[in-house]
Amino acid sequence: MKNYRMKKSKIKNIKAREILNSRGEPAIEAEIETNDGNFFASVPSGASKGKYEARELRDKDKRYQGKGVLKAINNIEKIIAPKLKGKNPCEQKKIDEIMRELDGTNNKSKLGANAILAVSIAVCRAGAGAQNIALSRHIAYLSKLKQTKQYPLPCLLMIEGGLHAGNNLDFQEFMLIPAYAKNSFSKNLEMQTEIYHELGKIIEKKFGRTAINVGMEGGFAPPIKSSEQALDLIARAVKKCGSNNKVKIIIDAAASEFYENKKYKINGKIFTNSELLNYYKKLVKKYPIAGIEDPFAENDLQGWQMAKKLPCQFIIGDDLTVTNLEKIKTAKQNNFINAVIIKPNQIGTVSETIDSSKFAADSNIKIFVKHRSGETNDDFIADLAIGIGAYGIMAGAPCRGERTAKYNRLLKLIQ
Ligand code: PGA
């Protein structure tokens, strides 16, 4: 980053509009005009959100069953825009701080994290535009992280359950991760995509045509109940493609979603946290599982204390850590995690996302940049993954435009 000098540029105007996300819910697109052109950003939305995430502002718009974003749009145009006009978009941190101060809450609930993040990402694009460099490179400069030569490993979603699918599978996601970092990004993507298509054929043969419909993130959602069934189906597809030993599995249990009264309910059975730990241990022994995301609920710290006993490579925090620097620090101090999910809309600004990623990278915590279930076609997280030197990217299945947009952007950046 030696030749990087901050260029002069000015924000002339900020507009916002309502668009639709991949679930057909309203989302925000922000547009920033500078002397270098117009820069856009839109923000996604989660379904299985962590309790401690920054808050989206949704109003009681009758058209959208109380999920409107008109108030958040108004906040951009009437409250944020006047304060940012004339500012240099290269000064990301300063601009994000202005928005945080204007909001004044610790979870961005006044102006809305959806309003603030849409502007923050558009500012980041305008900064890259002013410098006339790729967004990923601009993010790398802002993060001042030592760049690795390795691109993020694609972790493609194969099977969905939990809140994301109309089946009875309790765990939310079954993803693949390349077993070796040696292959190129495109080779890894190709291999996993072939497995995905093979899996579709196996599911169709076993359960019929209606079983190959997909969930919110493009993963198959067959009518199965147990994790073992999901893992067996994936194992068959991997074997058929001759990819044994080339891929491993990451499970996103999203355990907060089946945690109630200090117990976990899986497949109709009740588990204590230590019973759940034993169940995970059994799965890890039987299947090539590289990591488990949110194995325990965000408030079950006793469970998280046990997570280090899991005999797999990655214990990943998501609802536990919500891209929040303080929460990641606490998880690290307690030795709960060795890997973390980074989702910009959990925290609400680009600079805070970068600060959290920086701490993770400096603490040897592996970073997985991840999408949300209600996505837009914005591919910012692809540039982010490269800019912060993420270990992996989880952007869903190789299916549905809002998911493939991220992988396709990475293919472009890598060339
Ligand atoms: P969500 O899902 O976006 O619905 O909250 C979380 C995830 O995919 O990790």
CSV table of C-alpha atoms and ligand atoms in Angstrom, one decimal:
chain,number,residue,atom,x,y,z
A,1,MET,CA,0.0,0.0,0.0
A,2,LYS,CA,3.0,2.3,-0.4
A,3,ASN,CA,1.6,4.5,-3.1
A,4,TYR,CA,-1.7,5.2,-1.4
A,5,ARG,CA,-2.3,8.9,-0.9
A,6,MET,CA,-5.7,10.2,0.2
A,7,LYS,CA,-7.3,12.0,-2.7
A,8,LYS,CA,-9.5,15.0,-2.4
A,9,SER,CA,-13.1,14.3,-3.1
A,10,LYS,CA,-16.4,15.7,-1.9
A,11,ILE,CA,-19.8,14.2,-1.1
A,12,LYS,CA,-22.3,16.3,-3.1
A,13,ASN,CA,-25.5,14.5,-2.4
A,14,ILE,CA,-27.0,11.4,-0.7
A,15,LYS,CA,-30.2,9.8,-1.7
A,16,ALA,CA,-31.9,6.6,-0.6
A,17,ARG,CA,-34.6,4.4,-2.1
A,18,GLU,CA,-36.6,1.3,-1.3
A,19,ILE,CA,-35.7,-1.9,-3.1
A,20,LEU,CA,-36.6,-5.5,-2.4
A,21,ASN,CA,-34.3,-8.1,-0.9
A,22,SER,CA,-34.2,-11.8,-1.9
A,23,ARG,CA,-37.2,-12.5,0.5
A,24,GLY,CA,-39.3,-9.9,-1.1
A,25,GLU,CA,-39.0,-7.6,1.9
A,26,PRO,CA,-38.1,-3.9,1.5
A,27,ALA,CA,-34.4,-3.0,1.8
A,28,ILE,CA,-32.5,0.2,1.4
A,29,GLU,CA,-30.3,1.3,-1.5
A,30,ALA,CA,-28.2,4.4,-0.8
A,31,GLU,CA,-26.7,6.5,-3.6
A,32,ILE,CA,-23.9,9.0,-3.0
A,33,GLU,CA,-22.9,11.5,-5.5
A,34,THR,CA,-19.3,12.9,-5.4
A,35,ASN,CA,-17.2,14.7,-8.0
A,36,ASP,CA,-16.0,11.2,-9.1
A,37,GLY,CA,-19.5,9.9,-10.0
A,38,ASN,CA,-22.4,8.1,-8.3
A,39,PHE,CA,-21.8,5.2,-5.9
A,40,PHE,CA,-24.4,2.7,-4.6
A,41,ALA,CA,-24.9,0.3,-1.8
A,42,SER,CA,-27.7,-1.9,-0.5
A,43,VAL,CA,-27.9,-3.8,2.7
A,44,PRO,CA,-29.2,-7.3,3.5
A,45,SER,CA,-31.3,-8.6,6.4
A,46,GLY,CA,-31.1,-11.6,8.7
A,47,ALA,CA,-33.8,-14.1,9.8
A,48,SER,CA,-32.0,-15.9,12.6
A,49,LYS,CA,-30.4,-12.8,14.1
A,50,GLY,CA,-28.3,-12.6,17.1
A,51,LYS,CA,-29.8,-10.8,20.1
A,52,TYR,CA,-26.9,-8.4,20.3
A,53,GLU,CA,-26.8,-7.4,16.7
A,54,ALA,CA,-27.2,-3.7,15.6
A,55,ARG,CA,-30.9,-3.0,14.9
A,56,GLU,CA,-32.5,-2.5,11.6
A,57,LEU,CA,-35.1,0.1,11.6
A,58,ARG,CA,-38.4,-1.2,10.3
A,59,ASP,CA,-41.6,0.8,10.4
A,60,LYS,CA,-45.3,-0.1,10.3
A,61,ASP,CA,-45.7,0.4,6.6
A,62,LYS,CA,-49.0,-1.3,5.8
A,63,ARG,CA,-47.7,-2.5,2.4
A,64,TYR,CA,-45.1,-4.7,4.0
A,65,GLN,CA,-46.7,-6.2,7.2
A,66,GLY,CA,-44.8,-3.8,9.5
A,67,LYS,CA,-41.4,-4.3,7.8
A,68,GLY,CA,-41.1,-1.0,6.0
A,69,VAL,CA,-38.0,1.0,5.6
A,70,LEU,CA,-39.4,4.4,4.8
A,71,LYS,CA,-38.4,5.9,8.2
A,72,ALA,CA,-34.8,4.6,7.7
A,73,ILE,CA,-34.8,6.2,4.2
A,74,ASN,CA,-36.0,9.4,5.7
A,75,ASN,CA,-33.2,9.3,8.3
A,76,ILE,CA,-30.7,9.0,5.5
A,77,GLU,CA,-32.0,11.9,3.5
A,78,LYS,CA,-33.1,14.3,6.3
A,79,ILE,CA,-30.6,13.5,9.2
A,80,ILE,CA,-27.5,11.9,7.8
A,81,ALA,CA,-27.2,13.6,4.4
A,82,PRO,CA,-27.0,17.2,5.6
A,83,LYS,CA,-24.2,16.3,8.0
A,84,LEU,CA,-22.1,14.4,5.4
A,85,LYS,CA,-22.4,16.8,2.5
A,86,GLY,CA,-19.0,18.3,1.7
A,87,LYS,CA,-17.0,15.5,3.5
A,88,ASN,CA,-14.3,13.5,1.8
A,89,PRO,CA,-15.5,9.9,1.3
A,90,CYS,CA,-11.9,8.7,1.7
A,91,GLU,CA,-12.3,9.5,5.4
A,92,GLN,CA,-14.3,6.4,6.2
A,93,LYS,CA,-13.7,6.4,9.9
A,94,LYS,CA,-14.6,10.0,10.4
A,95,ILE,CA,-17.8,9.6,8.4
A,96,ASP,CA,-18.8,6.5,10.3
A,97,GLU,CA,-18.2,8.3,13.6
A,98,ILE,CA,-20.4,11.2,12.5
A,99,MET,CA,-23.2,8.7,11.8
A,100,ARG,CA,-22.7,6.9,15.1
A,101,GLU,CA,-22.9,10.2,17.0
A,102,LEU,CA,-26.0,11.2,15.2
A,103,ASP,CA,-27.6,7.9,16.1
A,104,GLY,CA,-26.4,8.1,19.7
A,105,THR,CA,-27.5,4.5,20.8
A,106,ASN,CA,-25.2,1.5,21.3
A,107,ASN,CA,-27.1,-0.6,18.8
A,108,LYS,CA,-28.0,2.0,16.1
A,109,SER,CA,-31.6,1.6,16.8
A,110,LYS,CA,-32.4,5.3,16.4
A,111,LEU,CA,-31.4,5.9,12.8
A,112,GLY,CA,-31.3,2.2,12.0
A,113,ALA,CA,-28.3,0.0,11.2
A,114,ASN,CA,-29.8,-0.5,7.8
A,115,ALA,CA,-29.7,3.2,7.1
A,116,ILE,CA,-26.2,3.8,8.5
A,117,LEU,CA,-24.6,0.7,6.8
A,118,ALA,CA,-26.1,1.6,3.4
A,119,VAL,CA,-24.5,5.0,3.6
A,120,SER,CA,-21.2,3.6,5.1
A,121,ILE,CA,-20.8,1.1,2.2
A,122,ALA,CA,-21.7,3.6,-0.4
A,123,VAL,CA,-19.1,6.0,1.1
A,124,CYS,CA,-16.5,3.1,1.0
A,125,ARG,CA,-17.2,2.7,-2.7
A,126,ALA,CA,-17.0,6.5,-3.2
A,127,GLY,CA,-13.6,6.4,-1.5
A,128,ALA,CA,-12.4,3.7,-3.8
A,129,GLY,CA,-13.8,5.7,-6.7
A,130,ALA,CA,-11.9,8.8,-5.6
A,131,GLN,CA,-8.7,6.8,-5.4
A,132,ASN,CA,-9.5,5.1,-8.7
A,133,ILE,CA,-8.7,1.7,-7.3
A,134,ALA,CA,-10.7,-1.5,-6.7
A,135,LEU,CA,-12.9,-1.5,-3.7
A,136,SER,CA,-11.0,-4.5,-2.2
A,137,ARG,CA,-7.8,-2.6,-2.4
A,138,HIS,CA,-9.3,0.5,-0.7
A,139,ILE,CA,-10.6,-1.8,2.1
A,140,ALA,CA,-7.2,-3.3,2.4
A,141,TYR,CA,-5.8,0.2,2.9
A,142,LEU,CA,-8.4,1.1,5.4
A,143,SER,CA,-7.8,-2.1,7.4
A,144,LYS,CA,-4.0,-1.8,7.2
A,145,LEU,CA,-3.9,-5.6,7.6
A,146,LYS,CA,-1.1,-7.5,6.3
A,147,GLN,CA,-2.3,-9.0,3.0
A,148,THR,CA,-1.9,-12.7,2.5
A,149,LYS,CA,-1.5,-14.0,-1.1
A,150,GLN,CA,-4.3,-16.5,-0.5
A,151,TYR,CA,-7.9,-15.7,-1.5
A,152,PRO,CA,-10.8,-16.6,0.8
A,153,LEU,CA,-11.8,-20.2,0.7
A,154,PRO,CA,-15.3,-20.6,-0.7
A,155,CYS,CA,-17.6,-22.4,1.7
A,156,LEU,CA,-20.6,-23.3,-0.3
A,157,LEU,CA,-24.0,-24.1,1.3
A,158,MET,CA,-25.3,-27.6,0.4
A,159,ILE,CA,-28.3,-28.2,2.7
A,160,GLU,CA,-30.5,-25.9,4.7
A,161,GLY,CA,-32.7,-26.3,7.7
A,162,GLY,CA,-33.7,-24.2,10.8
A,163,LEU,CA,-35.4,-20.9,10.1
A,164,HIS,CA,-34.2,-20.9,6.5
A,165,ALA,CA,-36.1,-23.9,5.1
A,166,GLY,CA,-39.6,-25.4,5.2
A,167,ASN,CA,-38.3,-28.8,6.5
A,168,ASN,CA,-37.8,-30.2,10.0
A,169,LEU,CA,-34.0,-30.1,10.1
A,170,ASP,CA,-32.9,-28.3,13.3
A,171,PHE,CA,-29.4,-27.3,12.3
A,172,GLN,CA,-29.5,-24.3,9.9
A,173,GLU,CA,-26.7,-25.0,7.4
A,174,PHE,CA,-24.4,-27.7,6.1
A,175,MET,CA,-21.6,-26.2,4.1
A,176,LEU,CA,-18.4,-27.5,2.5
A,177,ILE,CA,-14.9,-26.1,2.9
A,178,PRO,CA,-11.9,-27.1,0.8
A,179,ALA,CA,-9.7,-29.4,2.8
A,180,TYR,CA,-6.5,-27.9,1.3
A,181,ALA,CA,-5.8,-24.3,0.7
A,182,LYS,CA,-3.7,-25.2,-2.3
A,183,ASN,CA,-6.3,-25.2,-5.1
A,184,SER,CA,-7.3,-21.9,-6.7
A,185,PHE,CA,-10.5,-20.1,-5.7
A,186,SER,CA,-12.1,-21.0,-9.1
A,187,LYS,CA,-11.1,-24.7,-8.9
A,188,ASN,CA,-12.6,-24.9,-5.4
A,189,LEU,CA,-15.7,-23.2,-6.5
A,190,GLU,CA,-16.0,-25.5,-9.5
A,191,MET,CA,-15.5,-28.6,-7.3
A,192,GLN,CA,-18.1,-27.6,-4.8
A,193,THR,CA,-20.6,-26.6,-7.4
A,194,GLU,CA,-20.3,-30.0,-9.0
A,195,ILE,CA,-21.0,-31.6,-5.6
A,196,TYR,CA,-24.0,-29.3,-5.2
A,197,HIS,CA,-25.5,-30.5,-8.6
A,198,GLU,CA,-24.8,-34.2,-7.7
A,199,LEU,CA,-26.4,-33.7,-4.4
A,200,GLY,CA,-29.5,-32.4,-6.2
A,201,LYS,CA,-29.7,-35.5,-8.3
A,202,ILE,CA,-29.3,-37.8,-5.3
A,203,ILE,CA,-32.0,-35.9,-3.4
A,204,GLU,CA,-34.4,-36.1,-6.4
A,205,LYS,CA,-33.8,-39.8,-6.8
A,206,LYS,CA,-34.5,-40.5,-3.1
A,207,PHE,CA,-37.3,-38.1,-2.3
A,208,GLY,CA,-38.8,-37.0,-5.7
A,209,ARG,CA,-38.9,-33.8,-7.6
A,210,THR,CA,-40.6,-31.6,-5.0
A,211,ALA,CA,-37.6,-32.3,-2.7
A,212,ILE,CA,-35.2,-30.3,-4.8
A,213,ASN,CA,-36.7,-26.9,-4.0
A,214,VAL,CA,-34.2,-24.7,-2.2
A,215,GLY,CA,-34.2,-22.7,1.0
A,216,MET,CA,-33.6,-19.0,1.6
A,217,GLU,CA,-29.9,-19.2,0.8
A,218,GLY,CA,-30.1,-21.5,-2.2
A,219,GLY,CA,-29.2,-24.7,-0.3
A,220,PHE,CA,-31.4,-27.8,-0.8
A,221,ALA,CA,-34.1,-28.3,1.8
A,222,PRO,CA,-35.1,-32.0,1.5
A,223,PRO,CA,-37.8,-33.4,3.8
A,224,ILE,CA,-35.3,-34.8,6.3
A,225,LYS,CA,-35.2,-34.5,10.1
A,226,SER,CA,-31.7,-35.5,11.3
A,227,SER,CA,-28.3,-34.1,10.8
A,228,GLU,CA,-27.1,-37.6,10.1
A,229,GLN,CA,-29.4,-37.8,7.1
A,230,ALA,CA,-28.1,-34.4,5.8
A,231,LEU,CA,-24.5,-35.5,6.3
A,232,ASP,CA,-25.0,-38.9,4.6
A,233,LEU,CA,-26.6,-37.2,1.6
A,234,ILE,CA,-23.6,-34.8,1.3
A,235,ALA,CA,-21.1,-37.7,1.8
A,236,ARG,CA,-22.7,-39.6,-1.1
A,237,ALA,CA,-22.5,-36.6,-3.4
A,238,VAL,CA,-18.9,-35.9,-2.4
A,239,LYS,CA,-18.0,-39.6,-3.1
A,240,LYS,CA,-19.8,-39.7,-6.4
A,241,CYS,CA,-17.7,-36.6,-7.5
A,242,GLY,CA,-14.5,-38.3,-6.4
A,243,SER,CA,-13.9,-35.5,-4.0
A,244,ASN,CA,-13.3,-37.5,-0.8
A,245,ASN,CA,-10.5,-35.9,1.2
A,246,LYS,CA,-10.8,-32.7,-0.9
A,247,VAL,CA,-13.6,-31.2,1.1
A,248,LYS,CA,-14.8,-31.1,4.7
A,249,ILE,CA,-18.0,-29.9,6.2
A,250,ILE,CA,-18.9,-26.9,8.3
A,251,ILE,CA,-22.1,-27.0,10.2
A,252,ASP,CA,-23.9,-23.8,11.3
A,253,ALA,CA,-26.0,-25.2,14.1
A,254,ALA,CA,-27.5,-21.7,14.9
A,255,ALA,CA,-28.1,-23.1,18.3
A,256,SER,CA,-29.8,-20.0,19.7
A,257,GLU,CA,-32.8,-20.9,17.5
A,258,PHE,CA,-33.5,-24.2,19.3
A,259,TYR,CA,-32.5,-23.2,22.8
A,260,GLU,CA,-35.3,-22.7,25.3
A,261,ASN,CA,-35.4,-22.8,29.1
A,262,LYS,CA,-31.7,-23.6,29.2
A,263,LYS,CA,-32.2,-26.7,27.0
A,264,TYR,CA,-31.8,-27.6,23.4
A,265,LYS,CA,-34.5,-29.3,21.4
A,266,ILE,CA,-33.3,-31.3,18.4
A,267,ASN,CA,-35.4,-33.6,16.4
A,268,GLY,CA,-38.0,-33.7,19.2
A,269,LYS,CA,-35.4,-34.7,21.9
A,270,ILE,CA,-34.3,-32.4,24.7
A,271,PHE,CA,-30.5,-32.0,25.3
A,272,THR,CA,-28.6,-30.3,28.0
A,273,ASN,CA,-25.5,-28.5,26.9
A,274,SER,CA,-23.2,-31.3,27.8
A,275,GLU,CA,-25.4,-33.8,26.0
A,276,LEU,CA,-25.3,-31.6,23.0
A,277,LEU,CA,-21.6,-31.5,23.2
A,278,ASN,CA,-21.5,-35.3,23.2
A,279,TYR,CA,-23.8,-35.3,20.2
A,280,TYR,CA,-21.5,-33.0,18.3
A,281,LYS,CA,-18.5,-35.2,19.3
A,282,LYS,CA,-20.3,-38.2,17.8
A,283,LEU,CA,-21.0,-36.4,14.6
A,284,VAL,CA,-17.4,-35.2,14.3
A,285,LYS,CA,-16.1,-38.7,14.9
A,286,LYS,CA,-18.3,-40.1,12.1
A,287,TYR,CA,-18.1,-37.4,9.5
A,288,PRO,CA,-15.4,-35.1,8.1
A,289,ILE,CA,-16.5,-32.0,10.0
A,290,ALA,CA,-14.0,-29.2,10.0
A,291,GLY,CA,-16.0,-26.7,12.1
A,292,ILE,CA,-19.2,-25.9,13.9
A,293,GLU,CA,-20.6,-22.4,13.9
A,294,ASP,CA,-22.7,-21.3,16.9
A,295,PRO,CA,-22.6,-24.8,18.5
A,296,PHE,CA,-24.3,-23.2,21.6
A,297,ALA,CA,-26.7,-20.4,22.1
A,298,GLU,CA,-25.5,-16.8,22.5
A,299,ASN,CA,-26.5,-16.8,26.2
A,300,ASP,CA,-25.3,-20.3,27.1
A,301,LEU,CA,-21.8,-19.3,28.2
A,302,GLN,CA,-21.5,-22.5,30.2
A,303,GLY,CA,-22.0,-24.4,26.9
A,304,TRP,CA,-19.4,-22.2,25.1
A,305,GLN,CA,-17.0,-23.0,27.9
A,306,MET,CA,-17.3,-26.6,26.8
A,307,ALA,CA,-17.0,-25.8,23.1
A,308,LYS,CA,-13.2,-26.0,23.2
A,309,LYS,CA,-13.6,-29.8,23.8
A,310,LEU,CA,-15.0,-30.2,20.3
A,311,PRO,CA,-12.5,-32.2,18.3
A,312,CYS,CA,-12.8,-30.1,15.2
A,313,GLN,CA,-10.6,-27.4,13.6
A,314,PHE,CA,-12.9,-24.4,13.8
A,315,ILE,CA,-15.2,-23.3,16.6
A,316,ILE,CA,-16.9,-20.4,15.1
A,317,GLY,CA,-18.7,-17.5,16.8
A,318,ASP,CA,-21.6,-15.8,15.1
A,319,ASP,CA,-24.6,-14.9,17.3
A,320,LEU,CA,-22.1,-15.0,20.2
A,321,THR,CA,-19.9,-12.3,18.7
A,322,VAL,CA,-22.1,-10.4,16.2
A,323,THR,CA,-19.1,-8.7,14.5
A,324,ASN,CA,-18.8,-6.6,17.7
A,325,LEU,CA,-15.2,-5.8,18.8
A,326,GLU,CA,-16.0,-6.1,22.6
A,327,LYS,CA,-17.9,-9.4,22.1
A,328,ILE,CA,-15.1,-10.8,20.0
A,329,LYS,CA,-12.6,-9.7,22.7
A,330,THR,CA,-14.6,-11.4,25.4
A,331,ALA,CA,-15.0,-14.6,23.4
A,332,LYS,CA,-11.2,-14.6,22.8
A,333,GLN,CA,-10.3,-14.0,26.4
A,334,ASN,CA,-12.5,-16.9,27.5
A,335,ASN,CA,-11.1,-19.1,24.8
A,336,PHE,CA,-14.6,-19.8,23.4
A,337,ILE,CA,-13.7,-19.5,19.7
A,338,ASN,CA,-10.8,-19.8,17.3
A,339,ALA,CA,-12.8,-18.5,14.3
A,340,VAL,CA,-15.4,-15.8,13.8
A,341,ILE,CA,-18.1,-14.8,11.4
A,342,ILE,CA,-17.9,-11.2,10.1
A,343,LYS,CA,-21.2,-9.7,8.8
A,344,PRO,CA,-21.2,-5.9,8.3
A,345,ASN,CA,-24.9,-5.5,9.1
A,346,GLN,CA,-24.4,-7.1,12.6
A,347,ILE,CA,-22.5,-4.0,13.6
A,348,GLY,CA,-23.7,-1.4,11.1
A,349,THR,CA,-20.6,0.5,9.8
A,350,VAL,CA,-17.6,-0.4,7.6
A,351,SER,CA,-15.1,0.9,10.0
A,352,GLU,CA,-16.4,-1.1,13.0
A,353,THR,CA,-16.5,-4.2,10.7
A,354,ILE,CA,-12.8,-3.5,9.9
A,355,ASP,CA,-11.9,-2.9,13.6
A,356,SER,CA,-13.5,-6.2,14.6
A,357,SER,CA,-11.7,-8.0,11.7
A,358,LYS,CA,-8.4,-6.5,12.6
A,359,PHE,CA,-8.6,-7.6,16.2
A,360,ALA,CA,-9.6,-11.1,15.0
A,361,ALA,CA,-6.7,-11.3,12.5
A,362,ASP,CA,-4.2,-10.0,15.1
A,363,SER,CA,-5.4,-12.6,17.6
A,364,ASN,CA,-5.1,-15.5,15.2
A,365,ILE,CA,-8.8,-15.9,15.0
A,366,LYS,CA,-9.8,-17.2,11.5
A,367,ILE,CA,-12.2,-14.9,9.7
A,368,PHE,CA,-15.2,-16.1,7.7
A,369,VAL,CA,-17.1,-13.3,5.9
A,370,LYS,CA,-20.7,-14.2,5.6
A,371,HIS,CA,-23.9,-13.2,3.8
A,372,ARG,CA,-27.4,-12.9,5.3
A,373,SER,CA,-30.5,-14.9,4.4
A,374,GLY,CA,-32.4,-11.8,3.0
A,375,GLU,CA,-29.7,-10.6,0.6
A,376,THR,CA,-29.5,-8.0,-2.1
A,377,ASN,CA,-27.3,-8.2,-5.3
A,378,ASP,CA,-24.7,-6.0,-3.6
A,379,ASP,CA,-21.4,-7.8,-3.7
A,380,PHE,CA,-19.6,-5.7,-1.1
A,381,ILE,CA,-18.7,-8.7,1.1
A,382,ALA,CA,-16.6,-10.2,-1.7
A,383,ASP,CA,-14.3,-7.1,-1.7
A,384,LEU,CA,-14.4,-7.1,2.1
A,385,ALA,CA,-13.3,-10.7,2.3
A,386,ILE,CA,-10.2,-9.9,0.1
A,387,GLY,CA,-9.6,-6.5,1.8
A,388,ILE,CA,-9.4,-7.9,5.3
A,389,GLY,CA,-7.6,-11.1,4.2
A,390,ALA,CA,-10.5,-13.4,5.3
A,391,TYR,CA,-9.8,-17.1,5.6
A,392,GLY,CA,-13.2,-18.1,4.1
A,393,ILE,CA,-16.3,-16.7,2.5
A,394,MET,CA,-19.8,-18.1,3.1
A,395,ALA,CA,-22.2,-16.6,0.5
A,396,GLY,CA,-24.7,-19.5,0.3
A,397,ALA,CA,-25.2,-22.1,-2.4
A,398,PRO,CA,-24.0,-21.7,-6.0
A,399,CYS,CA,-27.6,-20.9,-6.8
A,400,ARG,CA,-29.8,-17.7,-6.8
A,401,GLY,CA,-28.4,-14.5,-8.2
A,402,GLU,CA,-28.0,-12.7,-4.9
A,403,ARG,CA,-25.7,-15.6,-3.7
A,404,THR,CA,-23.7,-16.1,-6.9
A,405,ALA,CA,-23.2,-12.3,-7.2
A,406,LYS,CA,-20.6,-12.6,-4.4
A,407,TYR,CA,-18.8,-15.6,-5.8
A,408,ASN,CA,-18.8,-14.1,-9.3
A,409,ARG,CA,-17.3,-10.8,-8.0
A,410,LEU,CA,-14.5,-12.8,-6.4
A,411,LEU,CA,-13.9,-14.6,-9.7
A,412,LYS,CA,-13.6,-11.2,-11.3
A,413,LEU,CA,-11.2,-9.8,-8.6
A,414,ILE,CA,-9.0,-12.8,-8.7
A,415,GLN,CA,-8.3,-12.7,-12.5
B,1,PGA,P1,-29.6,-15.0,8.9
B,1,PGA,O1,-28.8,-16.3,9.0
B,1,PGA,O2,-29.0,-14.1,7.9
B,1,PGA,O3,-31.0,-15.4,8.6
B,1,PGA,O4,-29.6,-14.4,10.3
B,1,PGA,C1,-27.6,-16.4,9.6
B,1,PGA,C2,-26.5,-17.1,8.8
B,1,PGA,O5,-26.8,-17.5,7.7
B,1,PGA,O6,-25.5,-17.3,9.5
